[in-house]
GROMACS .gro file of C-alpha atoms in nm:
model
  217
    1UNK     CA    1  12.800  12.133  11.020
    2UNK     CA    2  13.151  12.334  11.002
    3UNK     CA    3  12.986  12.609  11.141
    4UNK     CA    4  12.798  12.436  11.427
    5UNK     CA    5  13.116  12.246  11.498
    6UNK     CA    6  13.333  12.600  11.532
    7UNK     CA    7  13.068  12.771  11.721
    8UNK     CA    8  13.081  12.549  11.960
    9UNK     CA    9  13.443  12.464  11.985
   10UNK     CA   10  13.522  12.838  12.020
   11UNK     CA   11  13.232  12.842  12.296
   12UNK     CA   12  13.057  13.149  12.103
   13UNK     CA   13  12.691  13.123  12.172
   14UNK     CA   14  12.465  13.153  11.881
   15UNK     CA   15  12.112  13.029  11.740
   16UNK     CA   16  12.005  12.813  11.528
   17UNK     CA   17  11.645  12.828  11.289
   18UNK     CA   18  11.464  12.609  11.077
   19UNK     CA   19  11.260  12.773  10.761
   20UNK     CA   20  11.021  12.626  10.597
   21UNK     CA   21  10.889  12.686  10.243
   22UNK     CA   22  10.758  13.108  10.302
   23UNK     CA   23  10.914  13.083  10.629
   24UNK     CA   24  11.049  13.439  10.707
   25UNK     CA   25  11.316  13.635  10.960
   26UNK     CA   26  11.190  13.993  11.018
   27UNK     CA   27  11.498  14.254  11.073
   28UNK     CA   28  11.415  14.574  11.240
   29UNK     CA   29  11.584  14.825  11.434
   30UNK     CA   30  11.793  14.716  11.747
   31UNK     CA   31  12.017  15.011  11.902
   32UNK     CA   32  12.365  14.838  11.948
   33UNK     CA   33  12.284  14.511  11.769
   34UNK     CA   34  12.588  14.364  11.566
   35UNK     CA   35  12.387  14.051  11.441
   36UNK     CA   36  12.482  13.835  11.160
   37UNK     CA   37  12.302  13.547  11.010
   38UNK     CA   38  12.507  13.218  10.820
   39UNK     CA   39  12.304  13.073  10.581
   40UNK     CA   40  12.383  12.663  10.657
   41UNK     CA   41  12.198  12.535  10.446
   42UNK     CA   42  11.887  12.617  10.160
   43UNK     CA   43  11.760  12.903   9.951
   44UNK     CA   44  11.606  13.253  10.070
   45UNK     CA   45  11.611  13.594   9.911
   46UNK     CA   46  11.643  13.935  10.105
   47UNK     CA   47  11.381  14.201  10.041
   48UNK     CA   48  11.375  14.587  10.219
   49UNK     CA   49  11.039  14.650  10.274
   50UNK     CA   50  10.963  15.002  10.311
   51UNK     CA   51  10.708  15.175  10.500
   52UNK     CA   52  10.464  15.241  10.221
   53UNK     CA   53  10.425  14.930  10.140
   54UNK     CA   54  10.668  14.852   9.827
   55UNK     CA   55  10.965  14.585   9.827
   56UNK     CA   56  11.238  14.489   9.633
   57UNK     CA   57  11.452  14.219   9.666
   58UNK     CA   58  11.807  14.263   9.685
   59UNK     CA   59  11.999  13.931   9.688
   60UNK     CA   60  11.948  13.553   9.661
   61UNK     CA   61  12.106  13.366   9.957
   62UNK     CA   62  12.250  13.035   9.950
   63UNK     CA   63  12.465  12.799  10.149
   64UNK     CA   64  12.728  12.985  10.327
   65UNK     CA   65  12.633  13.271  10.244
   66UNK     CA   66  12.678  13.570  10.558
   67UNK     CA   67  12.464  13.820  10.589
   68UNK     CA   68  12.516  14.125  10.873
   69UNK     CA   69  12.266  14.404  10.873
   70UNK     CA   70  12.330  14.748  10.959
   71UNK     CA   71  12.101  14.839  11.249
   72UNK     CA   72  12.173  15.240  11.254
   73UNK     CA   73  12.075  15.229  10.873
   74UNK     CA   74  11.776  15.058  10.887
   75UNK     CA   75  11.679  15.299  11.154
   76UNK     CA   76  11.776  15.636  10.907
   77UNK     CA   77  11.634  15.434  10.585
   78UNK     CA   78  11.279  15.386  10.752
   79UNK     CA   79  11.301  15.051  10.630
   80UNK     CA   80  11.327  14.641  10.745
   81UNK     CA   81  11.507  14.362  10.595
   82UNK     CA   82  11.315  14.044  10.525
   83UNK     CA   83  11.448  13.694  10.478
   84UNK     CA   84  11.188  13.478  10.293
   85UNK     CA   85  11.276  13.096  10.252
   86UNK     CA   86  11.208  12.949   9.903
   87UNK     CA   87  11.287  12.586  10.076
   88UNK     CA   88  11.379  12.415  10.359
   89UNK     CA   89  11.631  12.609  10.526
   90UNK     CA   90  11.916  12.628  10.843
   91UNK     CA   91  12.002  12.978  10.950
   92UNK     CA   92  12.278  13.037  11.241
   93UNK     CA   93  12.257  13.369  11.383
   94UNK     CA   94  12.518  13.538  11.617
   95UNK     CA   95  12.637  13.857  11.734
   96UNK     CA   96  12.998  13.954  11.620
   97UNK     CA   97  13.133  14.193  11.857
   98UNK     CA   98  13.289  13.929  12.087
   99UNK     CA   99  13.473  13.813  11.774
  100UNK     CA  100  13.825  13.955  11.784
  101UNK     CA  101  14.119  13.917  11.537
  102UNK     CA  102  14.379  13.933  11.843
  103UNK     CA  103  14.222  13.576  11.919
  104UNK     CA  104  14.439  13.333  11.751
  105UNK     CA  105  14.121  13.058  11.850
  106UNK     CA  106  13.903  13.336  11.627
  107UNK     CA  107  14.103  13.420  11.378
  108UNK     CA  108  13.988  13.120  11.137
  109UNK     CA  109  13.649  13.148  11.182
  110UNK     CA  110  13.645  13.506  11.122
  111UNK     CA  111  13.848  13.383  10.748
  112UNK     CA  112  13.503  13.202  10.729
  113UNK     CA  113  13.328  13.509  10.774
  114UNK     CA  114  13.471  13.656  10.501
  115UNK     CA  115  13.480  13.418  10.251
  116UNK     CA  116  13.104  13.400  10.392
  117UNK     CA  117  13.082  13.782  10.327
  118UNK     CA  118  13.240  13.790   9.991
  119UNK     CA  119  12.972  13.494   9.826
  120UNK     CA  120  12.698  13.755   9.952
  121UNK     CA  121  12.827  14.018   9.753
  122UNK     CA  122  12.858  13.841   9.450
  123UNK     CA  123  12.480  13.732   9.537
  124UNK     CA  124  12.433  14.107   9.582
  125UNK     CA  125  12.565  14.130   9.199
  126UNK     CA  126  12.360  13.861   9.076
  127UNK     CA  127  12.048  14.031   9.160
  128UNK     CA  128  12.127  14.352   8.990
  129UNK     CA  129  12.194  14.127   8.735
  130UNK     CA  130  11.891  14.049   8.734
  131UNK     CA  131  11.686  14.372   8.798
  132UNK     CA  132  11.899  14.559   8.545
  133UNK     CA  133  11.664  14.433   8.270
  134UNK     CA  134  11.389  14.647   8.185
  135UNK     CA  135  11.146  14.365   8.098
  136UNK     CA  136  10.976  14.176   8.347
  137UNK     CA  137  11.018  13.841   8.104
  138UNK     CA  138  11.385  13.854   8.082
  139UNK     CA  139  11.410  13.935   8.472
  140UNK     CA  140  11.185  13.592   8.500
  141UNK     CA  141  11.426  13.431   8.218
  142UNK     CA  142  11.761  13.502   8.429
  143UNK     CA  143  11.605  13.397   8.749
  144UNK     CA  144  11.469  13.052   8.616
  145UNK     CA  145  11.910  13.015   8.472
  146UNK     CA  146  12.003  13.133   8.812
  147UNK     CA  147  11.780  12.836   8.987
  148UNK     CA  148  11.888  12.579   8.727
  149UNK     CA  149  12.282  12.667   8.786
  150UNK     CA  150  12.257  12.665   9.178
  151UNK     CA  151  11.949  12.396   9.244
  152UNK     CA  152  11.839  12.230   8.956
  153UNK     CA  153  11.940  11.844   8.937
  154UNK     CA  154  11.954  11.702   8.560
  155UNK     CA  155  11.693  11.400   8.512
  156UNK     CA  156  11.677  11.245   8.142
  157UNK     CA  157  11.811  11.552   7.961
  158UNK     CA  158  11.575  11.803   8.194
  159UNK     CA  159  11.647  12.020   8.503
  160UNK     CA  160  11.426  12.004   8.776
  161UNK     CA  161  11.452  12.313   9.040
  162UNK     CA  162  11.371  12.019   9.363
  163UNK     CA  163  11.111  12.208   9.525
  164UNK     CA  164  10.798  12.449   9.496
  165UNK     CA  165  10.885  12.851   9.369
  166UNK     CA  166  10.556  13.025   9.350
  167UNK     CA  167  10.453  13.270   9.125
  168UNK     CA  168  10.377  13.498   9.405
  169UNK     CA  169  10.750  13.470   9.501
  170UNK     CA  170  10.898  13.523   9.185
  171UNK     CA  171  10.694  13.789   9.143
  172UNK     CA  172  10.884  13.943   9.482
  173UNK     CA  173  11.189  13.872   9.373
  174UNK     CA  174  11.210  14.022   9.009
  175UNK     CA  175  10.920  14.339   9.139
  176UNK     CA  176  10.634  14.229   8.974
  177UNK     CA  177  10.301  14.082   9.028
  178UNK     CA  178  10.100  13.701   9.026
  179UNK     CA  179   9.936  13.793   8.709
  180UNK     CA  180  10.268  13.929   8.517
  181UNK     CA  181  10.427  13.635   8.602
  182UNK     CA  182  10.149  13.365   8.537
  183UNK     CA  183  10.111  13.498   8.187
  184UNK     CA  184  10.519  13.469   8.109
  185UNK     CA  185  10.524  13.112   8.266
  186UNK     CA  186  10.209  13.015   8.055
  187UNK     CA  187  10.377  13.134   7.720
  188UNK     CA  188  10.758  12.919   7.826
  189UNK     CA  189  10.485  12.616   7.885
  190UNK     CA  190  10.330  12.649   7.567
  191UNK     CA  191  10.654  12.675   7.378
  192UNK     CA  192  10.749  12.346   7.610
  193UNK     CA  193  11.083  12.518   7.708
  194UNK     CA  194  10.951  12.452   8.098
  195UNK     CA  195  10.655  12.244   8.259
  196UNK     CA  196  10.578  12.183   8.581
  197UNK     CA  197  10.613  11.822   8.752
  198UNK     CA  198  10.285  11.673   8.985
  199UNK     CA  199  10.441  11.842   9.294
  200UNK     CA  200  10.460  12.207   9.111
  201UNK     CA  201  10.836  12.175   9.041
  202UNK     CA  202  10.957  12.372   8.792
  203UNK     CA  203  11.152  12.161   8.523
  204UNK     CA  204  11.362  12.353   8.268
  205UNK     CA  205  11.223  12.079   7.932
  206UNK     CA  206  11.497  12.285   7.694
  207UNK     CA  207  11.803  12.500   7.884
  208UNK     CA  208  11.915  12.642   7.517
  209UNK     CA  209  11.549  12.715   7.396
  210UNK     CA  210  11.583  12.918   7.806
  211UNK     CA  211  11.813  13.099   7.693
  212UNK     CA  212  11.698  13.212   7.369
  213UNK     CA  213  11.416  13.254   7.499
  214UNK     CA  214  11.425  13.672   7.468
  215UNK     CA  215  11.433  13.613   7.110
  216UNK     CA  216  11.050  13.448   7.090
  217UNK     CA  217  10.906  13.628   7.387
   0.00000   0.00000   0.00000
């Protein structure tokens, strides 16, 4: 609500969206476009999607997170940014350029900003953590610590991530496919280390068995 409360305050018009679960926000080229989106509240991840087909997903977004896209690069790249919802989730979107430090009214929202802009890049770190190993298994292993750290909620010595991830989107996120990832979910079920809960929640049964989980698989 900070954020609604400052926009308005400060009389800066702006727009507010509601994702849902696969929800998405297409970015393409706009000459002279200085957007940025605040992340209020939720989970999405940010893919490029290139012309030929072929994604890869660059960070995980969370609350207060700020994301501002570079319109002349998307242009040169032949690329488009998409924002893909993993829950229910508030986006604000604005366009900077009225947004002056020589306002003393702007000048702590624009601290915002950058604390805003500085949790995206450590997002932007976390992925290439992430991507940076080779195996598709570990990839899936890092992302499943990454949801239990920033989601999961602890029930009788288990972690539940509180809503649906599908396989399909896991597979976007760590650049694989549905069957890849089916077969390394099966094998963590079978060893019990995770099982999924009547509404396809993902609940971590043993975090330390998760994490030596490389060693087995």
């Amino acid at each position: 609500m900070k954020w609604l409360n400052k926009l308005s305050e400060l009389k800066i018009s702006f727009h507010t969206f509601k994702l849902s679960n696969n929800d998405s926000i297409i970015y393409n080229y706009e000459p002279f476009n200085e957007r940025s989106f605040i992340i209020i509240s939720g989970l999405l991840y940010l893919q490029k999607v290139f012309l030929n087909g072929e994604k890869l997903c660059i960070a995980i977004l969370t609350k207060n997170t700020l994301l501002s896209l570079d319109s002349e690069n998307i242009s040169r790249a032949l690329y488009y940014y998409q924002l893909v919802s993993l829950n229910t989730s508030y986006i604000i979107s604005l366009h900077t350029h009225n947004l002056s430090a020589r306002k003393k009214q702007h000048i702590n929202l624009m601290l915002n900003m950058h604390k805003g802009y500085y949790k995206t890049l450590i997002a932007y770190e976390r992925m290439i953590h992430i991507l940076t190993h080779k195996y598709i298994k570990y990839r899936i292993i890092q992302l499943l610590l990454f949801l239990s750290k920033e989601e999961g909620s602890i029930i009788n010595n288990t972690i539940i991530i509180p809503f649906y991830i599908s396989q399909s989107n896991i597979g976007h996120i760590v650049g694989s496919n549905k069957n890849t990832v089916n077969k390394i979910i099966k094998f963590l079920e079978v060893k019990k280390i995770i099982c999924y809960s009547n509404k396809r929640r993902i609940i971590i049964q043993d975090i330390i068995a998760l994490n030596k989980a490389k060693l087995i698989l």
